[in-house]
Tab-separated table of C-alpha atoms in Angstrom:
chain	number	residue	atom	x	y	z
A	1146	LYS	CA	59.584	-45.344	26.792
A	1147	ASN	CA	57.565	-43.294	29.293
A	1148	GLU	CA	54.342	-44.808	30.593
A	1149	VAL	CA	52.487	-41.643	29.545
A	1150	GLU	CA	53.291	-39.954	26.265
A	1151	GLN	CA	51.862	-36.608	25.219
A	1152	SER	CA	51.912	-34.914	21.859
A	1153	PRO	CA	52.700	-32.378	20.732
A	1154	GLN	CA	55.284	-31.099	23.213
A	1155	ASN	CA	54.743	-27.531	22.040
A	1156	LEU	CA	51.812	-26.035	20.211
A	1157	THR	CA	51.251	-22.524	18.926
A	1158	ALA	CA	47.805	-21.636	17.662
A	1159	GLN	CA	45.982	-18.588	16.425
A	1160	GLU	CA	43.044	-17.330	18.448
A	1161	GLY	CA	39.866	-19.124	17.414
A	1162	GLU	CA	41.546	-22.309	16.226
A	1163	PHE	CA	40.452	-25.789	17.291
A	1164	ILE	CA	43.184	-27.471	19.343
A	1165	THR	CA	43.838	-31.126	20.058
A	1166	ILE	CA	46.341	-32.508	22.543
A	1167	ASN	CA	46.915	-36.246	22.633
A	1168	CYS	CA	47.871	-38.632	25.408
A	1169	SER	CA	48.798	-42.286	25.101
A	1170	TYR	CA	49.559	-44.643	27.954
A	1171	SER	CA	50.984	-48.116	28.088
A	1172	VAL	CA	49.525	-49.719	31.200
A	1173	GLY	CA	46.155	-50.431	32.734
A	1174	ILE	CA	44.669	-47.521	34.602
A	1175	SER	CA	41.667	-46.713	36.761
A	1176	ALA	CA	41.294	-43.137	35.577
A	1177	LEU	CA	42.926	-40.458	33.462
A	1178	HIS	CA	43.244	-36.807	34.426
A	1179	TRP	CA	43.799	-33.696	32.369
A	1180	LEU	CA	45.448	-30.875	34.300
A	1181	GLN	CA	46.197	-27.249	33.442
A	1182	GLN	CA	49.140	-25.244	34.749
A	1183	HIS	CA	49.515	-21.537	34.006
A	1184	PRO	CA	53.010	-19.986	34.086
A	1185	GLY	CA	53.927	-19.365	37.698
A	1186	GLY	CA	50.570	-20.678	38.748
A	1187	GLY	CA	49.138	-23.699	40.402
A	1188	ILE	CA	47.697	-26.823	38.859
A	1189	VAL	CA	44.000	-27.102	38.165
A	1190	SER	CA	42.221	-30.337	37.409
A	1191	LEU	CA	40.208	-30.017	34.202
A	1192	PHE	CA	38.809	-33.506	33.790
A	1193	MET	CA	38.879	-36.938	35.313
A	1194	LEU	CA	37.852	-39.697	32.899
A	1195	SER	CA	37.437	-43.411	33.176
A	1196	SER	CA	35.425	-43.846	29.977
A	1197	GLY	CA	33.730	-41.948	27.180
A	1198	LYS	CA	33.681	-38.207	26.878
A	1199	LYS	CA	33.289	-35.141	29.060
A	1200	LYS	CA	32.644	-31.519	28.149
A	1201	HIS	CA	33.085	-28.358	30.151
A	1202	GLY	CA	32.590	-25.081	28.342
A	1203	ARG	CA	34.988	-24.996	25.394
A	1204	LEU	CA	36.924	-28.003	26.632
A	1205	ILE	CA	36.206	-31.583	25.625
A	1206	ALA	CA	38.056	-34.681	26.801
A	1207	THR	CA	37.706	-38.162	25.377
A	1208	ILE	CA	39.202	-41.493	26.269
A	1209	ASN	CA	39.426	-44.807	24.407
A	1210	ILE	CA	40.250	-47.488	26.951
A	1211	GLN	CA	40.907	-50.177	24.341
A	1212	GLU	CA	43.333	-47.973	22.428
A	1213	LYS	CA	44.857	-46.556	25.649
A	1214	HIS	CA	44.473	-43.060	24.278
A	1215	SER	CA	42.901	-39.793	25.342
A	1216	SER	CA	42.494	-36.434	23.679
A	1217	LEU	CA	41.860	-32.955	25.029
A	1218	HIS	CA	40.165	-30.562	22.637
A	1219	ILE	CA	39.805	-26.810	22.965
A	1220	THR	CA	37.266	-25.155	20.714
A	1221	ALA	CA	37.464	-21.460	19.762
A	1222	SER	CA	40.837	-21.099	21.483
A	1223	HIS	CA	41.692	-17.870	23.283
A	1224	PRO	CA	44.988	-16.394	24.514
A	1225	ARG	CA	43.914	-17.104	28.102
A	1226	ASP	CA	44.047	-20.814	27.221
A	1227	SER	CA	47.837	-20.473	27.014
A	1228	ALA	CA	49.201	-22.860	29.620
A	1229	VAL	CA	50.805	-26.246	30.075
A	1230	TYR	CA	48.363	-29.130	29.730
A	1231	ILE	CA	49.308	-32.300	31.538
A	1232	CYS	CA	47.879	-35.774	31.133
A	1233	ALA	CA	48.111	-38.076	34.149
A	1234	VAL	CA	46.958	-41.646	34.651
A	1235	ARG	CA	45.906	-43.202	37.924
A	1236	ARG	CA	47.781	-46.419	38.725
A	1237	GLY	CA	47.007	-47.749	42.141
A	1238	ASN	CA	47.478	-44.959	44.635
A	1239	LYS	CA	49.453	-42.645	42.452
A	1240	LEU	CA	49.257	-40.468	39.381
A	1241	VAL	CA	51.816	-40.991	36.633
A	1242	PHE	CA	52.294	-37.821	34.622
A	1243	GLY	CA	53.042	-37.030	31.023
A	1244	ALA	CA	55.667	-34.414	30.244
A	1245	GLY	CA	53.038	-31.813	29.387
A	1246	THR	CA	52.116	-29.839	26.280
A	1247	ILE	CA	53.013	-26.167	26.215
A	1248	LEU	CA	50.209	-24.314	24.456
A	1249	ARG	CA	50.469	-20.740	23.278
A	1250	VAL	CA	47.471	-19.072	21.695
A	1251	LYS	CA	48.246	-15.873	19.835
A	1252	SER	CA	45.735	-13.085	19.330
B	266	GLY	CA	40.233	-20.768	52.885
B	267	ALA	CA	38.460	-23.344	50.769
B	268	GLY	CA	41.464	-24.678	48.879
B	269	VAL	CA	44.635	-26.608	49.644
B	270	SER	CA	47.250	-24.382	51.238
B	271	GLN	CA	50.989	-24.907	51.501
B	272	SER	CA	53.715	-23.164	53.418
B	273	PRO	CA	56.180	-21.707	52.950
B	274	SER	CA	55.641	-20.609	49.370
B	275	ASN	CA	59.401	-20.312	48.889
B	276	LYS	CA	62.269	-21.833	50.817
B	277	VAL	CA	65.946	-21.285	50.221
B	278	THR	CA	68.297	-23.450	52.217
B	279	GLU	CA	71.902	-24.500	52.299
B	280	LYS	CA	73.027	-27.932	51.278
B	281	GLY	CA	72.979	-30.297	54.244
B	282	LYS	CA	70.232	-28.514	56.159
B	283	ASP	CA	66.873	-30.091	56.990
B	284	VAL	CA	63.631	-28.547	55.726
B	285	GLU	CA	59.952	-29.014	56.558
B	286	LEU	CA	57.174	-28.296	54.124
B	287	ARG	CA	53.569	-28.049	55.265
B	288	CYS	CA	50.285	-28.869	53.576
B	289	ASP	CA	46.765	-28.055	54.781
B	290	PRO	CA	44.271	-30.083	52.734
B	291	ILE	CA	40.659	-29.218	52.044
B	292	SER	CA	38.524	-29.938	55.074
B	293	GLY	CA	36.892	-33.349	54.824
B	294	HIS	CA	39.326	-34.720	52.252
B	295	THR	CA	40.690	-38.029	53.479
B	296	ALA	CA	43.272	-38.514	50.720
B	297	LEU	CA	46.441	-36.426	50.573
B	298	TYR	CA	49.262	-36.601	48.038
B	299	TRP	CA	52.720	-35.096	47.759
B	300	TYR	CA	54.297	-34.560	44.333
B	301	ARG	CA	57.502	-32.982	43.123
B	302	GLN	CA	57.971	-30.920	39.969
B	303	SER	CA	61.609	-30.620	38.988
B	304	LEU	CA	62.861	-28.462	36.169
B	305	GLY	CA	63.055	-30.571	33.051
B	306	GLN	CA	61.645	-33.658	34.745
B	307	GLY	CA	57.950	-33.000	35.066
B	308	LEU	CA	55.769	-34.116	37.914
B	309	GLU	CA	56.425	-37.186	40.009
B	310	PHE	CA	54.526	-38.866	42.817
B	311	LEU	CA	56.146	-38.935	46.251
B	312	ILE	CA	53.711	-40.218	48.888
B	313	TYR	CA	50.001	-40.856	49.465
B	314	PHE	CA	47.948	-40.818	52.656
B	315	GLN	CA	44.423	-42.222	52.895
B	316	GLY	CA	42.589	-41.892	56.175
B	317	ASN	CA	44.190	-43.986	58.890
B	318	SER	CA	45.785	-46.457	56.480
B	319	ALA	CA	49.534	-46.871	56.219
B	320	PRO	CA	50.865	-44.346	53.684
B	321	ASP	CA	52.104	-45.378	50.254
B	322	LYS	CA	55.716	-44.192	50.315
B	323	SER	CA	56.727	-45.847	47.063
B	324	GLY	CA	57.599	-42.558	45.356
B	325	LEU	CA	60.004	-41.185	47.943
B	326	PRO	CA	63.399	-40.881	46.199
B	327	SER	CA	65.572	-41.642	49.228
B	328	ASP	CA	65.460	-42.233	52.969
B	329	ARG	CA	66.218	-38.546	53.479
B	330	PHE	CA	62.585	-37.906	52.608
B	331	SER	CA	59.772	-38.572	55.065
B	332	ALA	CA	56.240	-37.369	55.592
B	333	GLU	CA	53.611	-37.535	58.237
B	334	ARG	CA	49.996	-36.612	58.503
B	335	THR	CA	48.693	-35.698	61.930
B	336	GLY	CA	45.089	-36.233	62.892
B	337	GLY	CA	44.157	-37.064	59.322
B	338	SER	CA	44.548	-33.439	58.307
B	339	VAL	CA	47.759	-31.401	58.092
B	340	SER	CA	50.774	-33.068	56.507
B	341	THR	CA	54.468	-32.285	56.779
B	342	LEU	CA	57.091	-33.364	54.251
B	343	THR	CA	60.578	-33.408	55.725
B	344	ILE	CA	63.800	-33.531	53.734
B	345	GLN	CA	66.916	-34.210	55.760
B	346	ARG	CA	70.437	-33.237	54.724
B	347	THR	CA	69.183	-31.473	51.606
B	348	GLN	CA	71.080	-31.824	48.340
B	349	GLN	CA	71.074	-29.544	45.315
B	350	GLU	CA	69.099	-32.129	43.331
B	351	ASP	CA	66.257	-31.709	45.841
B	352	SER	CA	65.584	-28.258	44.392
B	353	ALA	CA	62.074	-28.375	42.935
B	354	VAL	CA	58.496	-27.294	43.487
B	355	TYR	CA	56.806	-29.552	46.000
B	356	LEU	CA	53.069	-29.848	45.452
B	357	CYS	CA	50.411	-31.160	47.741
B	358	ALA	CA	46.977	-32.311	46.615
B	359	SER	CA	43.928	-33.636	48.397
B	360	SER	CA	40.783	-35.474	47.370
B	361	LEU	CA	37.698	-37.063	48.865
B	362	GLY	CA	39.404	-40.438	48.795
B	363	LEU	CA	36.775	-42.320	46.819
B	364	THR	CA	37.305	-46.034	46.259
B	365	GLY	CA	39.313	-46.738	43.120
B	366	GLY	CA	40.818	-43.264	43.136
B	367	THR	CA	38.227	-41.963	40.703
B	368	ASP	CA	38.012	-38.567	42.318
B	369	THR	CA	39.319	-35.133	41.463
B	370	GLN	CA	42.536	-34.024	43.118
B	371	TYR	CA	42.816	-30.406	44.222
B	372	PHE	CA	46.324	-29.026	44.136
B	373	GLY	CA	47.945	-26.513	46.426
B	374	PRO	CA	50.094	-23.656	45.104
B	375	GLY	CA	53.314	-25.494	45.886
B	376	THR	CA	56.500	-24.740	47.799
B	377	ARG	CA	59.493	-23.770	45.696
B	378	LEU	CA	62.583	-25.232	47.355
B	379	THR	CA	66.023	-24.023	46.371
B	380	VAL	CA	69.068	-25.747	47.809
B	381	LEU	CA	72.242	-23.726	47.457
């Protein structure tokens, strides 16, 4: 079992839909990151969480430390949100990555 | 520029050759990370530098891999006697290096390495 599990692996949504991507981890962490990677593009850090909830524009990230679970929500999704979303947990000096969720938003 | 830069952007080499990949972190960032993104395997940690401390090399896959960081700034990842399984995108990231690692990492565009 991977230390960081993401679901779903693939997600296709219609423009305007509310999207949720989940991340579960199995070990103690100091922080959790949500990253975005566009096809052929670099990686951008969306959020870094150690507790609670953060919001940036249409993106919301939550974390439940007791449940070892985090969710990334996208409200009013748009085709430009199409990308790979990666959950990563900080363990010591390193990030341990989930396999990523491939999101496609159709217009 | 203001972001993390990496060079070259693409590198094609023959099996058995040595390669050097370069990373220029954001000015003032004391923490620097190297990661590898292989097709079908996702992202994995390779090595971490923090200021003048000894680097955390726990992610390096073999002794053919080494990295250095000169003057607390530019870093070079060296792969000796490259193998086909080394083909991947090598990513560098930097951060302020806050205690506990609770700081945002800024990623470079990566170097795509292809070993023929």
